[in-house]
Coordinates of N, CA and C in Angstrom, one line a residue:
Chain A
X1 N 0.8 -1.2 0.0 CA 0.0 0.0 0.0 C 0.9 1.3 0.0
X2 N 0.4 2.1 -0.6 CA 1.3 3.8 -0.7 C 1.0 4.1 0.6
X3 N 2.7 4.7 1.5 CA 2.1 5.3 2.3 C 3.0 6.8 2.3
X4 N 1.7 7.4 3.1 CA 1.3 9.4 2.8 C 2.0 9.4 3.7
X5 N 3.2 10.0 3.9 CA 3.7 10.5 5.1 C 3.6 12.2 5.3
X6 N 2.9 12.6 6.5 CA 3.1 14.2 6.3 C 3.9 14.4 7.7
X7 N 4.0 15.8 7.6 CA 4.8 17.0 8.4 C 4.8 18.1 8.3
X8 N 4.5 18.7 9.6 CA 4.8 18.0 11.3 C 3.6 17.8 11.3
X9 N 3.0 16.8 12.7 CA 2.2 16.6 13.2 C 1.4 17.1 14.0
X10 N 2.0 18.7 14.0 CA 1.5 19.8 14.7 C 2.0 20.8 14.4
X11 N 1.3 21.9 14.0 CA 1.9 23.3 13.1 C 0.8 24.6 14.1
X12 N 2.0 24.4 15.2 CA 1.2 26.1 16.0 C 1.3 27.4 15.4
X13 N 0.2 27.8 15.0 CA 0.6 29.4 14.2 C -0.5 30.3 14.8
X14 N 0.2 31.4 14.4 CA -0.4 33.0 15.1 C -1.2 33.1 14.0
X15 N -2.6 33.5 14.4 CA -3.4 34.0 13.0 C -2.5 35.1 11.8
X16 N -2.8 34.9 10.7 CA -2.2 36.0 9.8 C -1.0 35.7 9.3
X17 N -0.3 34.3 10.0 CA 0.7 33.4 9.5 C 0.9 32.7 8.4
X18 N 1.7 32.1 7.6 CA 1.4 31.1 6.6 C 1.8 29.9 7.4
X19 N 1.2 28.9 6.4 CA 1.7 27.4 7.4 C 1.5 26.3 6.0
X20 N 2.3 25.4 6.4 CA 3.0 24.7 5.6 C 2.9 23.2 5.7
X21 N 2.1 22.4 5.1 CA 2.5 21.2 5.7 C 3.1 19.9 4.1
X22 N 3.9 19.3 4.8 CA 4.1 18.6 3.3 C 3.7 16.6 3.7
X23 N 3.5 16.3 2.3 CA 2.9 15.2 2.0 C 3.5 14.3 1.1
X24 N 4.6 13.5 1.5 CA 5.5 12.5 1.0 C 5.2 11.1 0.7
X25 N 5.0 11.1 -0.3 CA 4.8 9.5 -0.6 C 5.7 8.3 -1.3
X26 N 5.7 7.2 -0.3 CA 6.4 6.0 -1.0 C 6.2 5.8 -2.4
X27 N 5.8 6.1 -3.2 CA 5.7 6.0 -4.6 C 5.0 6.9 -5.2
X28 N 5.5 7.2 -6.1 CA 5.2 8.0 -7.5 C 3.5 8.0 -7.3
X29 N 2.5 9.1 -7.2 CA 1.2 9.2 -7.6 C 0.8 9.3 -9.0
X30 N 1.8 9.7 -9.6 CA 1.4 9.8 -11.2 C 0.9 8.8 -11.7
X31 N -0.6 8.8 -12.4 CA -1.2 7.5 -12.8 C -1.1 7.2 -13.8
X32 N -1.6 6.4 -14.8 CA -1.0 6.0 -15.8 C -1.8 6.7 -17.0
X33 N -3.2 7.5 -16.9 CA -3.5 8.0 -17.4 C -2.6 9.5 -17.4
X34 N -1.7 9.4 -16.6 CA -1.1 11.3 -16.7 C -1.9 12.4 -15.3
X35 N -2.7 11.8 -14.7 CA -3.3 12.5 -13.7 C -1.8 11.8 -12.6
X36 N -2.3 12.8 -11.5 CA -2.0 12.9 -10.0 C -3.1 12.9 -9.0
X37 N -3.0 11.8 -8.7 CA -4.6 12.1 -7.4 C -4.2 12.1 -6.1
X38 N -3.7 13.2 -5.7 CA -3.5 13.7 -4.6 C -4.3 14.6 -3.8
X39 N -5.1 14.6 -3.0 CA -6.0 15.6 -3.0 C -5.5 15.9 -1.3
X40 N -6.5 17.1 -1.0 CA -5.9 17.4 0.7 C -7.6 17.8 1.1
X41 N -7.9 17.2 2.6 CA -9.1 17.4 3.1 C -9.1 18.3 4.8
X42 N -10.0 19.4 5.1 CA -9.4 19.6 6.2 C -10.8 19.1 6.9
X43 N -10.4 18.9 8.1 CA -11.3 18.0 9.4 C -11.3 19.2 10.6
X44 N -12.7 19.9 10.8 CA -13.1 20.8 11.7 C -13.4 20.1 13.1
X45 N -13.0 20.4 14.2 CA -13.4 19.6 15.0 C -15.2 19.5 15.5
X46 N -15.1 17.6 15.3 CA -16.9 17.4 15.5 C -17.2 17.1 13.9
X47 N -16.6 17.6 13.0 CA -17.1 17.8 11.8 C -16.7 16.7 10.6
X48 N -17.4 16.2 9.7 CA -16.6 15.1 8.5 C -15.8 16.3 7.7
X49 N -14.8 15.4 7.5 CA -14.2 15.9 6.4 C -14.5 16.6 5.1
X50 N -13.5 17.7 4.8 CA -14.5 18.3 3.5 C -12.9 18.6 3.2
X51 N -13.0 18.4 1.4 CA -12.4 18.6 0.2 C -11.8 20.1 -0.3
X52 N -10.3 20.3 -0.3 CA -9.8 21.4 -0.3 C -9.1 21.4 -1.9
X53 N -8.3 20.8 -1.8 CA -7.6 20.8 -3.1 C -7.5 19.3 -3.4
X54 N -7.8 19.0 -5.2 CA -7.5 18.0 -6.0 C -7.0 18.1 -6.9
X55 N -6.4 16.7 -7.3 CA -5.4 16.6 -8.2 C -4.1 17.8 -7.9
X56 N -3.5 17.9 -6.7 CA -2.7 18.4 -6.5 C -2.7 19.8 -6.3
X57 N -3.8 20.7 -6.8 CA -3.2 22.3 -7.0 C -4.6 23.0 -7.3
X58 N -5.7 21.7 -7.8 CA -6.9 22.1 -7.6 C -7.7 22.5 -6.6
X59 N -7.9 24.2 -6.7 CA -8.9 24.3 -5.4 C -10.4 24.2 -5.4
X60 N -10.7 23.5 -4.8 CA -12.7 23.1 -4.7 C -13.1 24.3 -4.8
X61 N -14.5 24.2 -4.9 CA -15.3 25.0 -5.2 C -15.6 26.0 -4.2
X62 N -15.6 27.4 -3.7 CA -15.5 27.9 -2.5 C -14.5 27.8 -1.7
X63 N -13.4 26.9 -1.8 CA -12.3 27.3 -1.2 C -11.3 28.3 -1.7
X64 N -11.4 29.3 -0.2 CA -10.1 30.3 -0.6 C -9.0 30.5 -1.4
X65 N -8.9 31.4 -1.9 CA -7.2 30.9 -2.6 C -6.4 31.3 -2.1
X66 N -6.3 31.3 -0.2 CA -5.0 31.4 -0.1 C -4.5 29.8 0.4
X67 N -5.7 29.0 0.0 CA -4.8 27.6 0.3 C -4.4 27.8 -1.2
X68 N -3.2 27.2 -0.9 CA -2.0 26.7 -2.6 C -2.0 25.0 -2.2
X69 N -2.1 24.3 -3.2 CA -1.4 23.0 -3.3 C -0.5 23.1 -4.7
X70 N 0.6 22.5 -4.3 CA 1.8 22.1 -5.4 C 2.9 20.8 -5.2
X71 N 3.2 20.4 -6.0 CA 4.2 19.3 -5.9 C 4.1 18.7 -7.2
X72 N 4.6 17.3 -7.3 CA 4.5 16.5 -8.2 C 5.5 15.3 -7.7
X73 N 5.0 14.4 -8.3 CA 5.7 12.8 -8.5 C 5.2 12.5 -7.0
X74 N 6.2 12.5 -6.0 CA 5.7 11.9 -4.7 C 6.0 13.1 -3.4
X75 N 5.8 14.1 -3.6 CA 6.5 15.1 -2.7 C 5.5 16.3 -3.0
X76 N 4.5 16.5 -2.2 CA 3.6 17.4 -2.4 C 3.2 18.6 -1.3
X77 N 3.0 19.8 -1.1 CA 2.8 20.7 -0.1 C 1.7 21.8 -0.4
X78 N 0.8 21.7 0.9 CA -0.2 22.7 1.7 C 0.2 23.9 1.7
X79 N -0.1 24.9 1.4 CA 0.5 26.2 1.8 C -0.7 26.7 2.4
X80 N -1.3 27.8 3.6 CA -2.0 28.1 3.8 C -1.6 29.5 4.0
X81 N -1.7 30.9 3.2 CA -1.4 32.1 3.8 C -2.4 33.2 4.6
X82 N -2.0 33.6 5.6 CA -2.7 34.1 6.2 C -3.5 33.1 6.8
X83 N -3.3 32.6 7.9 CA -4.3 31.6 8.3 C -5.2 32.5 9.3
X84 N -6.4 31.7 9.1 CA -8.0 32.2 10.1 C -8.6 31.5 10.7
X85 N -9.1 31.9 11.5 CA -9.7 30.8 12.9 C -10.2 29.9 12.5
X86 N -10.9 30.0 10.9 CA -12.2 29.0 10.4 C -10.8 27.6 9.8
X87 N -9.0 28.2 10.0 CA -9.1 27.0 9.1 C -8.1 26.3 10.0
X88 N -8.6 25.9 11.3 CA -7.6 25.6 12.2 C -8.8 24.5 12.5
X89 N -7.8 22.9 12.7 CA -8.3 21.8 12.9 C -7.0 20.7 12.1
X90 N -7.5 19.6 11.7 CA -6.7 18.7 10.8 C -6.7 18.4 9.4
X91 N -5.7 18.4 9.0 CA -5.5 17.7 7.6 C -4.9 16.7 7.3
X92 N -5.5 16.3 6.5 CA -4.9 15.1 5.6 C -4.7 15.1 4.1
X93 N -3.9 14.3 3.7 CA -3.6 14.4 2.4 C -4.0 13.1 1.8
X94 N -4.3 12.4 0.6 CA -4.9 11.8 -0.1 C -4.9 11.4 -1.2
X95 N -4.1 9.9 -1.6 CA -4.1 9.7 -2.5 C -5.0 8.7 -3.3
X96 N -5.6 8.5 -4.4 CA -6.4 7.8 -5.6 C -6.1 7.3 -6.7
X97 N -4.7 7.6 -6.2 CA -4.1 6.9 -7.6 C -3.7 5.4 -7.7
X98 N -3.5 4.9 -6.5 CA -3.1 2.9 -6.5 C -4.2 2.7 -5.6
X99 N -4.6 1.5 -5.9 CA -5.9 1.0 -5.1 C -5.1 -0.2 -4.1
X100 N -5.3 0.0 -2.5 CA -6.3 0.4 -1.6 C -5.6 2.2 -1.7
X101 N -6.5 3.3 -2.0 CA -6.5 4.7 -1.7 C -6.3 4.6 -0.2
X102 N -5.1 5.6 0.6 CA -4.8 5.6 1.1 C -4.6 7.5 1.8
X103 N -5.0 8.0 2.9 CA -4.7 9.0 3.8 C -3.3 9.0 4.5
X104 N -3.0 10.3 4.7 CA -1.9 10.6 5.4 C -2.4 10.7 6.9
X105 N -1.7 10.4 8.0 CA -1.8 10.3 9.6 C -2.5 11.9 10.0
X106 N -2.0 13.2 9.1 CA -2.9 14.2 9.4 C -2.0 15.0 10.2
X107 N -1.9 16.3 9.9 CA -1.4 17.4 10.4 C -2.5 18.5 11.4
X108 N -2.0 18.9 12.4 CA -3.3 19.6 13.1 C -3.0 20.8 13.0
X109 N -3.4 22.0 12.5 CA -2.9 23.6 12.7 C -4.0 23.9 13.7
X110 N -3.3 24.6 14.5 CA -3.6 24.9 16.3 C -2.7 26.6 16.4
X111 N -3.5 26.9 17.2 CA -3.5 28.2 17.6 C -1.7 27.7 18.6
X112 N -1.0 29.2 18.8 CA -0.2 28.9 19.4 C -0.6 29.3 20.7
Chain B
X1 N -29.9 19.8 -3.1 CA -29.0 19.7 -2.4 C -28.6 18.0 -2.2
X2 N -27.0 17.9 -2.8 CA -26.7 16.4 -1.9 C -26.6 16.4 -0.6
X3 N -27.2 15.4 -0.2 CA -27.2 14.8 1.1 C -27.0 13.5 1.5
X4 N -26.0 13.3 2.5 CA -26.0 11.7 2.4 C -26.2 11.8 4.1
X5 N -27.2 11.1 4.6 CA -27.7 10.7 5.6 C -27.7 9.4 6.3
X6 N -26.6 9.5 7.2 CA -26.1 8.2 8.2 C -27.3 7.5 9.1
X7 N -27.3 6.4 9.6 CA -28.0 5.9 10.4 C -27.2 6.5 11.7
X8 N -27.8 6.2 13.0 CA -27.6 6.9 14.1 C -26.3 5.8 15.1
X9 N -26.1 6.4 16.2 CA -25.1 5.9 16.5 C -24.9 4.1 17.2
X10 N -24.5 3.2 17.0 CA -25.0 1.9 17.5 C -23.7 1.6 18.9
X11 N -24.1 0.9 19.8 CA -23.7 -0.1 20.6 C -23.6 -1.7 20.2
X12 N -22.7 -2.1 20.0 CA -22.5 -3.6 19.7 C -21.5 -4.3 20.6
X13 N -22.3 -5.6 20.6 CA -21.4 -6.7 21.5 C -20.3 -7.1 20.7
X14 N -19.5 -7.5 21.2 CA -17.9 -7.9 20.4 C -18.8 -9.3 20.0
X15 N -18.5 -9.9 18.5 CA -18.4 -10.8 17.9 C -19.7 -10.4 16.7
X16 N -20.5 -9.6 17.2 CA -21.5 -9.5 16.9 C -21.9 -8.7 15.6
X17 N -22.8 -8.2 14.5 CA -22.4 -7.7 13.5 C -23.2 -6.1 13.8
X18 N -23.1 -5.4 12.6 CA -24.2 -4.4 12.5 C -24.3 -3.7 11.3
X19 N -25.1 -3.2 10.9 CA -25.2 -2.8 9.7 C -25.6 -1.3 9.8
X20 N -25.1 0.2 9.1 CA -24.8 1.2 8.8 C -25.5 1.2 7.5
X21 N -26.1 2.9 7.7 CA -26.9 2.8 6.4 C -26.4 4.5 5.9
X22 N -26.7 4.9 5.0 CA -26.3 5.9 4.5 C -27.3 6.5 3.1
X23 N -28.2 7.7 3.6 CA -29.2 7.5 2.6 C -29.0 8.5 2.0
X24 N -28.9 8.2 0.2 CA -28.6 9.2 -0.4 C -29.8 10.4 -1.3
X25 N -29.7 11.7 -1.2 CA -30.5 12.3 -1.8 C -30.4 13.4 -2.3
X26 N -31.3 14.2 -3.3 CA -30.4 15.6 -4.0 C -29.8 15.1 -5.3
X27 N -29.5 14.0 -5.6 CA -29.2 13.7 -7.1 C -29.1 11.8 -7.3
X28 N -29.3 11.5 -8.2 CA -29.4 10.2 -9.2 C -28.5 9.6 -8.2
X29 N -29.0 8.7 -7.4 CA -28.3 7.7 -6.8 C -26.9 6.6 -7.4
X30 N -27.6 6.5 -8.7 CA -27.4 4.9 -9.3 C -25.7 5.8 -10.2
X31 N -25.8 7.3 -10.2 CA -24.8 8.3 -11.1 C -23.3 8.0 -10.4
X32 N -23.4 7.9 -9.2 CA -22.4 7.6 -8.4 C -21.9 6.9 -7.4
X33 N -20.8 6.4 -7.3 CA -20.2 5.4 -6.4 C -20.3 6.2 -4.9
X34 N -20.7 5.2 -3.7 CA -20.7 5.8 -2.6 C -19.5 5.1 -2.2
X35 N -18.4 5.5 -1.4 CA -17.1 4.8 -0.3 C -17.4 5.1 1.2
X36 N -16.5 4.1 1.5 CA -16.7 4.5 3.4 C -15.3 4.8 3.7
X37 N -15.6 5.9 4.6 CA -14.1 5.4 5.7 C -14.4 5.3 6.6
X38 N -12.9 4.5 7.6 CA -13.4 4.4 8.8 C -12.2 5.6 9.7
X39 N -12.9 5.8 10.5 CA -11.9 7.2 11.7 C -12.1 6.8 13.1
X40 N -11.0 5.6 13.1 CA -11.1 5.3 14.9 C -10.3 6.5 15.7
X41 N -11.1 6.5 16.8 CA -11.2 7.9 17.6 C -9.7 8.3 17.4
X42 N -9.7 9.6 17.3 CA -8.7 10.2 17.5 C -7.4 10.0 16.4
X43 N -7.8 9.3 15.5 CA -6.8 8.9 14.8 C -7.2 9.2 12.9
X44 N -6.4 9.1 12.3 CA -6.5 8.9 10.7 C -7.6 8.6 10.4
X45 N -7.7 8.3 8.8 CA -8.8 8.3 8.3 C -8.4 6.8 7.1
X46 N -9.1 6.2 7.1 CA -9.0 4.8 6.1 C -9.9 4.2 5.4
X47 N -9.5 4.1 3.9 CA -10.7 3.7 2.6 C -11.3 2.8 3.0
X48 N -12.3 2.7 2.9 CA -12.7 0.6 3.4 C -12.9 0.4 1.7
X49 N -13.8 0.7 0.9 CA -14.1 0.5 -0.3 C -15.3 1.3 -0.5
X50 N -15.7 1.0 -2.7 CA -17.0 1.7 -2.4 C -17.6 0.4 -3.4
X51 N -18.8 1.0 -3.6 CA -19.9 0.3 -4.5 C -20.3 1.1 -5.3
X52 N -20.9 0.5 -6.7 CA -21.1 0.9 -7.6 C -22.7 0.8 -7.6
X53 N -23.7 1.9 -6.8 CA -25.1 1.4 -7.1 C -25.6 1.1 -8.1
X54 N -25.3 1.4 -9.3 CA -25.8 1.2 -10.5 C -25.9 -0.5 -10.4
X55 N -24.7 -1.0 -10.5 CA -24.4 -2.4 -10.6 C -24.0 -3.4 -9.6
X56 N -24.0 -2.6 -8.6 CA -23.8 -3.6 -7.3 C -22.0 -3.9 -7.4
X57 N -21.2 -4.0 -8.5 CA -20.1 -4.1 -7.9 C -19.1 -3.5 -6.9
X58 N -18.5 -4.3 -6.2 CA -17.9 -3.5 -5.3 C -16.1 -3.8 -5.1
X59 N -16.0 -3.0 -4.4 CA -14.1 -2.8 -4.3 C -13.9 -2.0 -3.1
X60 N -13.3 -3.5 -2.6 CA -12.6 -3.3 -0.9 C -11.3 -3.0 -1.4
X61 N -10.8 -2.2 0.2 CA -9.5 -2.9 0.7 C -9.5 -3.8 1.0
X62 N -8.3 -4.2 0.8 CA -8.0 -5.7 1.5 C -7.7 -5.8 2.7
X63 N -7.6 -5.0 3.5 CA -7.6 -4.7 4.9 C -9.1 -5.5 5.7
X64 N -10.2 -4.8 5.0 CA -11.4 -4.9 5.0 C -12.6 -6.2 4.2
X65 N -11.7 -6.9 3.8 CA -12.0 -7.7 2.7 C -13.6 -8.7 3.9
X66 N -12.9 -9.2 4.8 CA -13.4 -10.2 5.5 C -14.6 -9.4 6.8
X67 N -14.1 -8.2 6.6 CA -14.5 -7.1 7.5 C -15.9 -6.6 7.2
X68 N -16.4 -6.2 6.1 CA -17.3 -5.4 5.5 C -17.3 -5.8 4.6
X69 N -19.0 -5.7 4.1 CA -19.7 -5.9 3.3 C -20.4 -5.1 3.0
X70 N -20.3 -4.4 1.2 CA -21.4 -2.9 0.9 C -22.7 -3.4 0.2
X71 N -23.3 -2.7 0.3 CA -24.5 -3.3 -0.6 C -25.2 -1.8 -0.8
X72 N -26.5 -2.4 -2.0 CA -27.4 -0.6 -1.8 C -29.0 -1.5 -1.9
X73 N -29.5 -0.3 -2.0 CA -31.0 -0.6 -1.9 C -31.3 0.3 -3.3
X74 N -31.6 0.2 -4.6 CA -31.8 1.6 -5.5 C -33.1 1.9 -4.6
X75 N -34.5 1.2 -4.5 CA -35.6 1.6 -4.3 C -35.6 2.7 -3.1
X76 N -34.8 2.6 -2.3 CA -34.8 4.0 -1.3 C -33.7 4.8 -1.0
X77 N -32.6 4.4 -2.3 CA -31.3 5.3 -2.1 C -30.5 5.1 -1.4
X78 N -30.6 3.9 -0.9 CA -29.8 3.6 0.6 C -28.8 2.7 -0.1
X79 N -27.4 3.2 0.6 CA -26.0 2.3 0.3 C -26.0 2.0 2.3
X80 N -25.7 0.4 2.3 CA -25.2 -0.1 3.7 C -23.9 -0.7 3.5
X81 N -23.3 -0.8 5.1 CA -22.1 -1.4 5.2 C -22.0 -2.2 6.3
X82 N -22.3 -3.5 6.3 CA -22.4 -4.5 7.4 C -20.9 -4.8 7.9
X83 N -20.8 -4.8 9.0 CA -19.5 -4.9 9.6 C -19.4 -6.1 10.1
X84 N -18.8 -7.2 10.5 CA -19.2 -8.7 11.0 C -18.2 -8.6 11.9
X85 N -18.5 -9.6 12.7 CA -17.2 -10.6 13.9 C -16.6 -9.2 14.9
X86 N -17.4 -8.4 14.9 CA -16.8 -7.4 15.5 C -15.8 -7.3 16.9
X87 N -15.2 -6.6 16.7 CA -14.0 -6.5 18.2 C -13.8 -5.1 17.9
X88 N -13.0 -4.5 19.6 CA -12.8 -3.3 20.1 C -12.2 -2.6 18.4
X89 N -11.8 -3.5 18.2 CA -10.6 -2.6 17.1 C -11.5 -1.5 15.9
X90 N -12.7 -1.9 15.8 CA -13.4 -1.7 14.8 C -14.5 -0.3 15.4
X91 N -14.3 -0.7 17.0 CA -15.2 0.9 17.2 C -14.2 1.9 16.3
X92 N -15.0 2.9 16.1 CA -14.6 3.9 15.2 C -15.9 4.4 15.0
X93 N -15.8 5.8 14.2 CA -16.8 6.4 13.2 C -16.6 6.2 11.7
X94 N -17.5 6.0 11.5 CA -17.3 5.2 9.8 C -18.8 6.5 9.3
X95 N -18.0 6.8 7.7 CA -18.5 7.9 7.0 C -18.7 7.0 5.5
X96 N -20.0 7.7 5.3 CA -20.0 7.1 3.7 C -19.9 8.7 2.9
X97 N -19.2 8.6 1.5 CA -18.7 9.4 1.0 C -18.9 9.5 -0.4
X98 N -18.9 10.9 -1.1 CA -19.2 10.5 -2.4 C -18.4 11.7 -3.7
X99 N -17.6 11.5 -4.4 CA -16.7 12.1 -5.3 C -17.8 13.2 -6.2
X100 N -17.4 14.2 -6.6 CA -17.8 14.9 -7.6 C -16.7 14.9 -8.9
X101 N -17.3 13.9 -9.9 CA -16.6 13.4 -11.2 C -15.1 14.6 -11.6
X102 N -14.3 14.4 -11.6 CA -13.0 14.8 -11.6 C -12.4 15.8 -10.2
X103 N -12.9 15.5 -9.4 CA -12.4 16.5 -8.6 C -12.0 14.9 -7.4
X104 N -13.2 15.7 -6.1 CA -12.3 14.5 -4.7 C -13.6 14.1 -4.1
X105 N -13.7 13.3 -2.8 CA -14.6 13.4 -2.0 C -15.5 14.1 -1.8
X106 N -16.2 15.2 -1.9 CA -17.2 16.2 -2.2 C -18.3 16.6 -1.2
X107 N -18.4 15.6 -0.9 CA -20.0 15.3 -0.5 C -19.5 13.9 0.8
X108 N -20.3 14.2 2.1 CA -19.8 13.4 3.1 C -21.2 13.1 4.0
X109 N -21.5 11.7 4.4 CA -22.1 11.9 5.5 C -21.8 11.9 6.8
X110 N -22.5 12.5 7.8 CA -22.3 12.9 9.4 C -21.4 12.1 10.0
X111 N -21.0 11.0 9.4 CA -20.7 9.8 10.3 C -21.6 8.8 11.5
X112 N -21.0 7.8 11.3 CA -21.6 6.9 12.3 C -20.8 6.1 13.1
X113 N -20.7 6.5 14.7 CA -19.8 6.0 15.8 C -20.4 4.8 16.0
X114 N -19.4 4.0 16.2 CA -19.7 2.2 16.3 C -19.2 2.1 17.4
X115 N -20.0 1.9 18.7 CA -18.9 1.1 20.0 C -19.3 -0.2 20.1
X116 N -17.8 -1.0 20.2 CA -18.1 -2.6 20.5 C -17.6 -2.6 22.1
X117 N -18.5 -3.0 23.0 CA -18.5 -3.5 24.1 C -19.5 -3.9 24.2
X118 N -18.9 -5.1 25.6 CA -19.7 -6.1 26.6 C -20.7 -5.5 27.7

């Protein structure tokens, strides 16, 4: 199974900060069709999960753009600029490209 | 509006099974594959598999192979996930989930907390 390694497992930041988390994986996501299915989800506390960026750099519908996603092959990163109360909780990262699809352990952004 | 609507929270004896329902509504059932994950407390998040309501096929993990079982109902929109032989390991909250065609996960239900005790 691919596995998502992220970092750190904890990212305390001052509102108005940027924050960074990255998403390393044991093998190449690039599928054979030419896609990357890497996507990133953030987890509100209490709340399911909701859909931030796909296919690497894609931002969902209604999400801000000061989340960035970028990377490629197996080495992918979160940027969040300016962070705001609404986007403090956990993330994960996510891949679709080898079946069993597999999450990363999840990064928490927390108030310092 | 999509909506995917969980069954409520269960208590289960260890060995024992239960089944999780997830009812879908707001668009064409049969248009999309629903998946589960499971989120034992405090921890990560993991694929179990999904189904294909159209056709009933389905695709586990292999983690999950012996674990879970998906099925749907088309007549009331309902995708289930019967869990068997249950033990502590398996409490968690388990979510059924559903992709918007080229993008990710999209669409989620509430979840459903499973405790196995005696």
């Amino acid at each position: 199974d691919v596995v998502l390694t992220q970092t750190p497992v904890a990212q305390p930041v001052t509102l108005g900060d940027q924050a960074s988390i990255s998403c390393r994986s044991s093998q190449s996501l690039v599928h054979s069709n030419g896609n990357t299915y890497l996507e990133w989800y953030l987890q509100k506390p209490g709340q399911s999960p909701q859909l931030l960026i796909y296919k690497v750099s894609n931002r969902f519908s209604g999400v801000p753009d000061r989340f960035i996603g970028s990377g490629s092959g197996s080495d992918f990163t979160l940027k969040i600029s300016r962070v705001e109360p609404e986007d403090l909780g956990v993330y994960y990262c996510f891949q679709a490209t080898h079946d069993p699809y597999t999450f990363g352990a999840g990064t928490k952004l927390e108030l310092k | 509006q999509v909506n995917l609507l969980q069954s409520g929270a269960a208590l289960v004896k260890p060995g024992a099974s239960v089944k999780l329902s997830c009812k879908a509504s707001g668009y064409t059932f049969t248009d999309y594959y629903i998946h589960w994950v499971k989120q034992s407390h405090g921890k990560s998040l993991e694929w179990i598999g999904y189904i294909n309501p159209n056709s009933g096929y389905t695709n586990y993990n292999e983690k999950f192979k012996s674990k879970a079982t998906l099925t749907v109902d088309k007549s009331t929109n309902t995708a289930y996930m019967e869990l068997s032989r249950l033990t502590s390991e398996d409490s968690a909250t388990y979510y059924c989930t559903r992709i918007i065609r080229g993008t990710g996960f999209a669409y989620w239900g509430q979840g459903t907390l499973v405790t196995v005790s005696s």
